[in-house]
Short mmCIF file of C-alpha atoms in Angstrom, two decimals:
data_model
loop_
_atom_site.label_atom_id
_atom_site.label_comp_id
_atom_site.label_asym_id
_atom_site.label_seq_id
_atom_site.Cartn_x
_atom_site.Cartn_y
_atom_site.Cartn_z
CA UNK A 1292 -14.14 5.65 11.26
CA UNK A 1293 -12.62 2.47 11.59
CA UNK A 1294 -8.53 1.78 11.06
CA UNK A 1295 -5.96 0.07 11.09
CA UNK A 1296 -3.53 0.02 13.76
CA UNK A 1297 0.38 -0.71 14.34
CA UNK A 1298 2.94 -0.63 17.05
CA UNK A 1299 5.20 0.52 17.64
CA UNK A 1300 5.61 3.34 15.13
CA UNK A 1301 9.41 2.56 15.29
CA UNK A 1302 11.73 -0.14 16.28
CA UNK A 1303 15.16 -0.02 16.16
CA UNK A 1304 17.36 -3.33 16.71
CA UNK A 1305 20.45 -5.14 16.82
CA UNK A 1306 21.50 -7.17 13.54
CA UNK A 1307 20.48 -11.04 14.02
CA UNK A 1308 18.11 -9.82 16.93
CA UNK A 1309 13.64 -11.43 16.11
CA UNK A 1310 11.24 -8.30 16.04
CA UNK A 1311 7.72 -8.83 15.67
CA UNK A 1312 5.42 -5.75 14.58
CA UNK A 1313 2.22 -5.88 15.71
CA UNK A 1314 -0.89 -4.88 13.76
CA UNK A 1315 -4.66 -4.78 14.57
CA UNK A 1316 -7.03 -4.56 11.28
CA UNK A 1317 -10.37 -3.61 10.76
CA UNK A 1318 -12.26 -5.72 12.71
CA UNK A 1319 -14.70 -6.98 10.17
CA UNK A 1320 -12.07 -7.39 7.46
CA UNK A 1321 -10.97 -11.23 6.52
CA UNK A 1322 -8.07 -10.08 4.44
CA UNK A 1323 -4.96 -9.26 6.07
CA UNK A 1324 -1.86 -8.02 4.30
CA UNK A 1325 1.81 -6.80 4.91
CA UNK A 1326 3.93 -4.58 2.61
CA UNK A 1327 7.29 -2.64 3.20
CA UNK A 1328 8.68 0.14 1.98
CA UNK A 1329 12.46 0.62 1.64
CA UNK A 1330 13.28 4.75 1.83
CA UNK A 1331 12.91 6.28 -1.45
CA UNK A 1332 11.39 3.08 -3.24
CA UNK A 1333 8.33 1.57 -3.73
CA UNK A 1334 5.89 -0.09 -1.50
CA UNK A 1335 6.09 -3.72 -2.11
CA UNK A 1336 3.82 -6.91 -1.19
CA UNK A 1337 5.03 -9.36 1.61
CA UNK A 1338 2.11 -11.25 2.84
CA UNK A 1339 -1.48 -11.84 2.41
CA UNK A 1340 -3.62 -14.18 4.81
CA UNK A 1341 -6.78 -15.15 4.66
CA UNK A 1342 -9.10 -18.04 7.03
CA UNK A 1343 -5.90 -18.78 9.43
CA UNK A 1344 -3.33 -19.30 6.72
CA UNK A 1345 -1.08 -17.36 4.23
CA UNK A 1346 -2.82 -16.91 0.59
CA UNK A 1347 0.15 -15.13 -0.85
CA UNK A 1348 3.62 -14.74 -0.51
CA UNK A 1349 6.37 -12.68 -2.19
CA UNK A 1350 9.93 -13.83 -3.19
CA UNK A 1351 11.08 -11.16 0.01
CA UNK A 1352 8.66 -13.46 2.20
CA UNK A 1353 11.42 -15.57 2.78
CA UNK A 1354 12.30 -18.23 6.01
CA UNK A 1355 13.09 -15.47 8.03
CA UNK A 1356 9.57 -13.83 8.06
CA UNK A 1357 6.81 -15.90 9.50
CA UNK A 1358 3.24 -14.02 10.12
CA UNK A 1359 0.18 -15.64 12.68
CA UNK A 1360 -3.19 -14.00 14.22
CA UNK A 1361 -2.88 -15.44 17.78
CA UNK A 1362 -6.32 -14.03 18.66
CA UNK A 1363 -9.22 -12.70 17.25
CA UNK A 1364 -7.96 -8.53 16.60
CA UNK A 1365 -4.34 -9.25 16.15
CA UNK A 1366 -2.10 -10.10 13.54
CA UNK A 1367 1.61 -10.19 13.69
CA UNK A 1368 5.00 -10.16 11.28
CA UNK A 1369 8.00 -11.87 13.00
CA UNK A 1370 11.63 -11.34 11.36
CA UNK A 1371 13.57 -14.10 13.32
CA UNK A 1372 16.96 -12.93 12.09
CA UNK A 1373 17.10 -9.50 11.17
CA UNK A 1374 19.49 -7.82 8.63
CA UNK A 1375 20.59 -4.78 7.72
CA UNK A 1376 18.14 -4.71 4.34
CA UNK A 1377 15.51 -5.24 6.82
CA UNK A 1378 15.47 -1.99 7.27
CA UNK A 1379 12.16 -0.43 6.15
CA UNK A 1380 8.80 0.96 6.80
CA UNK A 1381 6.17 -2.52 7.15
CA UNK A 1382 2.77 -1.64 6.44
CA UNK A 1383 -0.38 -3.57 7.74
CA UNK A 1384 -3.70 -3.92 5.55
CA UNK A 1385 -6.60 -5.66 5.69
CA UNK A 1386 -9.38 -5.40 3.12
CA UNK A 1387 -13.21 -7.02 2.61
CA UNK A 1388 -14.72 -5.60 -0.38
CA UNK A 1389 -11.17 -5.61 -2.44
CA UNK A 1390 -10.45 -2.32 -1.25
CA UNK A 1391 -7.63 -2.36 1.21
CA UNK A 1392 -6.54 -0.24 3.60
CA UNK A 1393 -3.03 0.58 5.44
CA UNK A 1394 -2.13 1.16 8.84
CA UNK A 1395 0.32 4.08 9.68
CA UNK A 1396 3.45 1.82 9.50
CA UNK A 1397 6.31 0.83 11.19
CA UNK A 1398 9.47 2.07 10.66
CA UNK A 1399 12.35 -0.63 11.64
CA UNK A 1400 15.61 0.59 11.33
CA UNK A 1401 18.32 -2.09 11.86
CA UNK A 1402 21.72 -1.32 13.13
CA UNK B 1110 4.91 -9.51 -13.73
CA UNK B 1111 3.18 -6.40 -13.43
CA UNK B 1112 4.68 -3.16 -13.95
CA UNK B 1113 3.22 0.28 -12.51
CA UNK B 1114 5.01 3.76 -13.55
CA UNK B 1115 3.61 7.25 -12.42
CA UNK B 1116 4.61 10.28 -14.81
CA UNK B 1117 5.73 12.93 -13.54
CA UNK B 1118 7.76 11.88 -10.28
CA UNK B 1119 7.23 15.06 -9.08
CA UNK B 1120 4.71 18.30 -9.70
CA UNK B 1121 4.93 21.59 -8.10
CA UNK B 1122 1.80 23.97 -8.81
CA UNK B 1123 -0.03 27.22 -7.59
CA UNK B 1124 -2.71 27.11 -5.33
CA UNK B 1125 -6.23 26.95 -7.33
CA UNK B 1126 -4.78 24.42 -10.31
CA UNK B 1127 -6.40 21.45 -11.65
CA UNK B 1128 -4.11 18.91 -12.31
CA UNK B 1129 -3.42 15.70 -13.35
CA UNK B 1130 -1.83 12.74 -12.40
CA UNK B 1131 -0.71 9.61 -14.48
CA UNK B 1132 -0.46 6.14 -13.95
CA UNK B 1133 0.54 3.50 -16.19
CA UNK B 1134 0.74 -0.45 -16.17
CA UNK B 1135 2.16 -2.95 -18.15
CA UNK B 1136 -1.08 -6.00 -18.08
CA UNK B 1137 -3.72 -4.68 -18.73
CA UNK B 1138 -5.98 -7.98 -17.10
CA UNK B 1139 -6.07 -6.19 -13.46
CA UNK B 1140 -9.11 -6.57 -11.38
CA UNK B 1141 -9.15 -3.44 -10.02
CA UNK B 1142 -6.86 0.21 -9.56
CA UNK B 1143 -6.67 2.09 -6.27
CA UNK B 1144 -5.42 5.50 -5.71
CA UNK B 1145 -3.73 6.45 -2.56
CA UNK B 1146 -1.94 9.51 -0.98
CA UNK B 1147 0.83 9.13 1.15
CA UNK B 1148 1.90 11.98 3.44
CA UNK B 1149 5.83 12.00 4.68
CA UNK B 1150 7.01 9.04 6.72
CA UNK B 1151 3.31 8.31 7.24
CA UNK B 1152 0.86 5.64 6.02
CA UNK B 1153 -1.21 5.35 3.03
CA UNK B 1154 -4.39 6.54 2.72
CA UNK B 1155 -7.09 5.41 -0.14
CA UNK B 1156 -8.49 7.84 -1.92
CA UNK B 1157 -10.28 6.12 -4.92
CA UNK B 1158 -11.08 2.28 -5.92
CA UNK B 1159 -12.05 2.01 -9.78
CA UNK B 1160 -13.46 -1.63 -9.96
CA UNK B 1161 -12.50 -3.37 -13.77
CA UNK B 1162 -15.77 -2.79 -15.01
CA UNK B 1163 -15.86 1.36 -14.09
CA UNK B 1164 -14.26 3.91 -16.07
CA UNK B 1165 -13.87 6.10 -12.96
CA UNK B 1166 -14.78 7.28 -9.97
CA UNK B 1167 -15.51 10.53 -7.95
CA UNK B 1168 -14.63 11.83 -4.28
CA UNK B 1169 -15.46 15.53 -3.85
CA UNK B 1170 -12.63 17.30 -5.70
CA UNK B 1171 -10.82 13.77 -6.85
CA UNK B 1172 -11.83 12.08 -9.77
CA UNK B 1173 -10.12 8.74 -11.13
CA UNK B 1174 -10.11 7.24 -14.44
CA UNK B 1175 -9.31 3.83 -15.90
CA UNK B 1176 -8.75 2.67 -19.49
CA UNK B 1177 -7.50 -0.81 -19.02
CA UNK B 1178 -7.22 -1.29 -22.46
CA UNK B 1179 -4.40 1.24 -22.89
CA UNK B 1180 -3.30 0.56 -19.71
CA UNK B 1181 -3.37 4.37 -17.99
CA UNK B 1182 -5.34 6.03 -15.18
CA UNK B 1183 -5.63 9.12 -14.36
CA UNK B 1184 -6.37 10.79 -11.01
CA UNK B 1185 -8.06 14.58 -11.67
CA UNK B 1186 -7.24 17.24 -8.63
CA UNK B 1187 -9.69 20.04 -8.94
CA UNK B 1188 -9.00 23.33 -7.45
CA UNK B 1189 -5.10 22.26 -5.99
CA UNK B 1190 -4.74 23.14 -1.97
CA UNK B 1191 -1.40 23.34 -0.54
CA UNK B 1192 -3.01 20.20 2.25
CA UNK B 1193 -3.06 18.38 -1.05
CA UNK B 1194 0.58 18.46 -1.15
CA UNK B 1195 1.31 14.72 -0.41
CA UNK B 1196 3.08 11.90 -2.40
CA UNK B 1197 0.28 10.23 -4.75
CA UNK B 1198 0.34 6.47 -5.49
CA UNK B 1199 -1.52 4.07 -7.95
CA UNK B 1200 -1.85 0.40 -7.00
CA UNK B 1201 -3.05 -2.60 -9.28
CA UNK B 1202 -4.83 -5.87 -8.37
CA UNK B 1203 -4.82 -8.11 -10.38
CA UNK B 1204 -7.53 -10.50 -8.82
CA UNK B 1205 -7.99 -14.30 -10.07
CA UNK B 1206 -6.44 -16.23 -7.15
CA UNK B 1207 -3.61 -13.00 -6.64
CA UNK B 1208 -4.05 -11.30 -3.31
CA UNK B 1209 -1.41 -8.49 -3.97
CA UNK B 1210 -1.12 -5.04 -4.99
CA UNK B 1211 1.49 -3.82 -7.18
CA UNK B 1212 2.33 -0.41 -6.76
CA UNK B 1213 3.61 2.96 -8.52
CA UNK B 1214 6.65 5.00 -7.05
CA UNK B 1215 4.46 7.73 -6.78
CA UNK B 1216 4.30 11.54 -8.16
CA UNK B 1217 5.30 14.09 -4.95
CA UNK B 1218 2.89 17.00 -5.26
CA UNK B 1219 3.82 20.16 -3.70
CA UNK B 1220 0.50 22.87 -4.13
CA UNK B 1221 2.55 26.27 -3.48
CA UNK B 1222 0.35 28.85 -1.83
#
């Protein structure tokens, strides 16, 4: 069955350091999404993107986040300047027929 | 802004129980309601899409329903396994132009052998 994929399953880095997470959707899905989830709270939406360009953003989805599909199966979120509240688990998605489905997550912790 | 709130936030029962789960949200104009289970440090997995115009949905010993105009669902566990113990979440969409889903914190069900 198909899925969505992310790496790595954990990242740890350096306060101020750029991550990027890396996620590959569903390849027939159009809708791609990112969500986080800080430890013990809800899961909350970053990031939707849809046809090459963002659709939706949250108030989190600030200048430090930027996301991009360089190819055809990939599609990316880049922190440029990571804090400590960065620390989270990000969750891909991508959906076609409104249902959406999540990739196993990445934890980031930042130090 | 949307508001989803899952009662109880947690539910330990014995092996062989139906139960249920609830879910509650403030706007009731949502486009759709999906149900997910979420295992420990893992991903979520979706268990059950109710679209605005169903009243539920089925999936084996799962079923969901949705009464927007209260503003509850309810997921149905038939026949509780202990490999159903897992965190349960409800998600809204609200559709029209809105891309995003707004979840529940979740009810942690532990099925005790």
């Amino acid at each position: 069955e198909p899925e969505v994929t992310q790496t790595p399953s954990h990242q740890v880095t350096q306060m101020g350091q750029e991550v990027i997470l890396r996620c590959v959707p569903i390849s027939n899905h159009l809708y791609f999404y990112w969500y986080r989830q800080i430890l013990g709270q809800k899961v909350e939406f970053l990031v939707s993107f849809y046809n090459n360009e963002i659709s939706e953003k949250s108030e989190i989805f600030d200048d430090q986040f930027s996301v991009e599909r360089p190819d055809g199966s990939n599609f990316t979120l880049k922190i440029r300047s990571t804090k400590l509240e960065d620390s989270a688990m990000y969750f891909c998605a991508s959906s076609q027929n409104n249902e959406q489905f999540f990739g196993p997550g990445t934890r980031l912790t930042v130090l | 802004k949307q508001e989803v709130t899952q009662i109880p936030a947690a539910l330990s029962v014995p092996e062989g129980e139906n139960l249920v789960l609830n879910c509650s949200f403030t706007d009731s104009a949502i486009y759709n309601l999906q149900w997910f289970r979420q295992d420990p440090g893992k991903g979520l997995t979706s268990l059950l899409l109710i679209q605005s115009s169903q009243r539920e949905q089925t999936s084996g010993r799962l079923n969901a329903s949705l009464d927007k105009s209260s503003g509850r669902s309810t997921l149905y566990i038939a026949a509780s396994q202990p490999g159903d113990s897992a965190t349960y979440l409800c998600a809204t969409w609200a559709g029209a132009g809105s891309y995003q889903l707004t979840f529940g914190k979740g009810t942690k069900l532990s099925v005790i052998p």
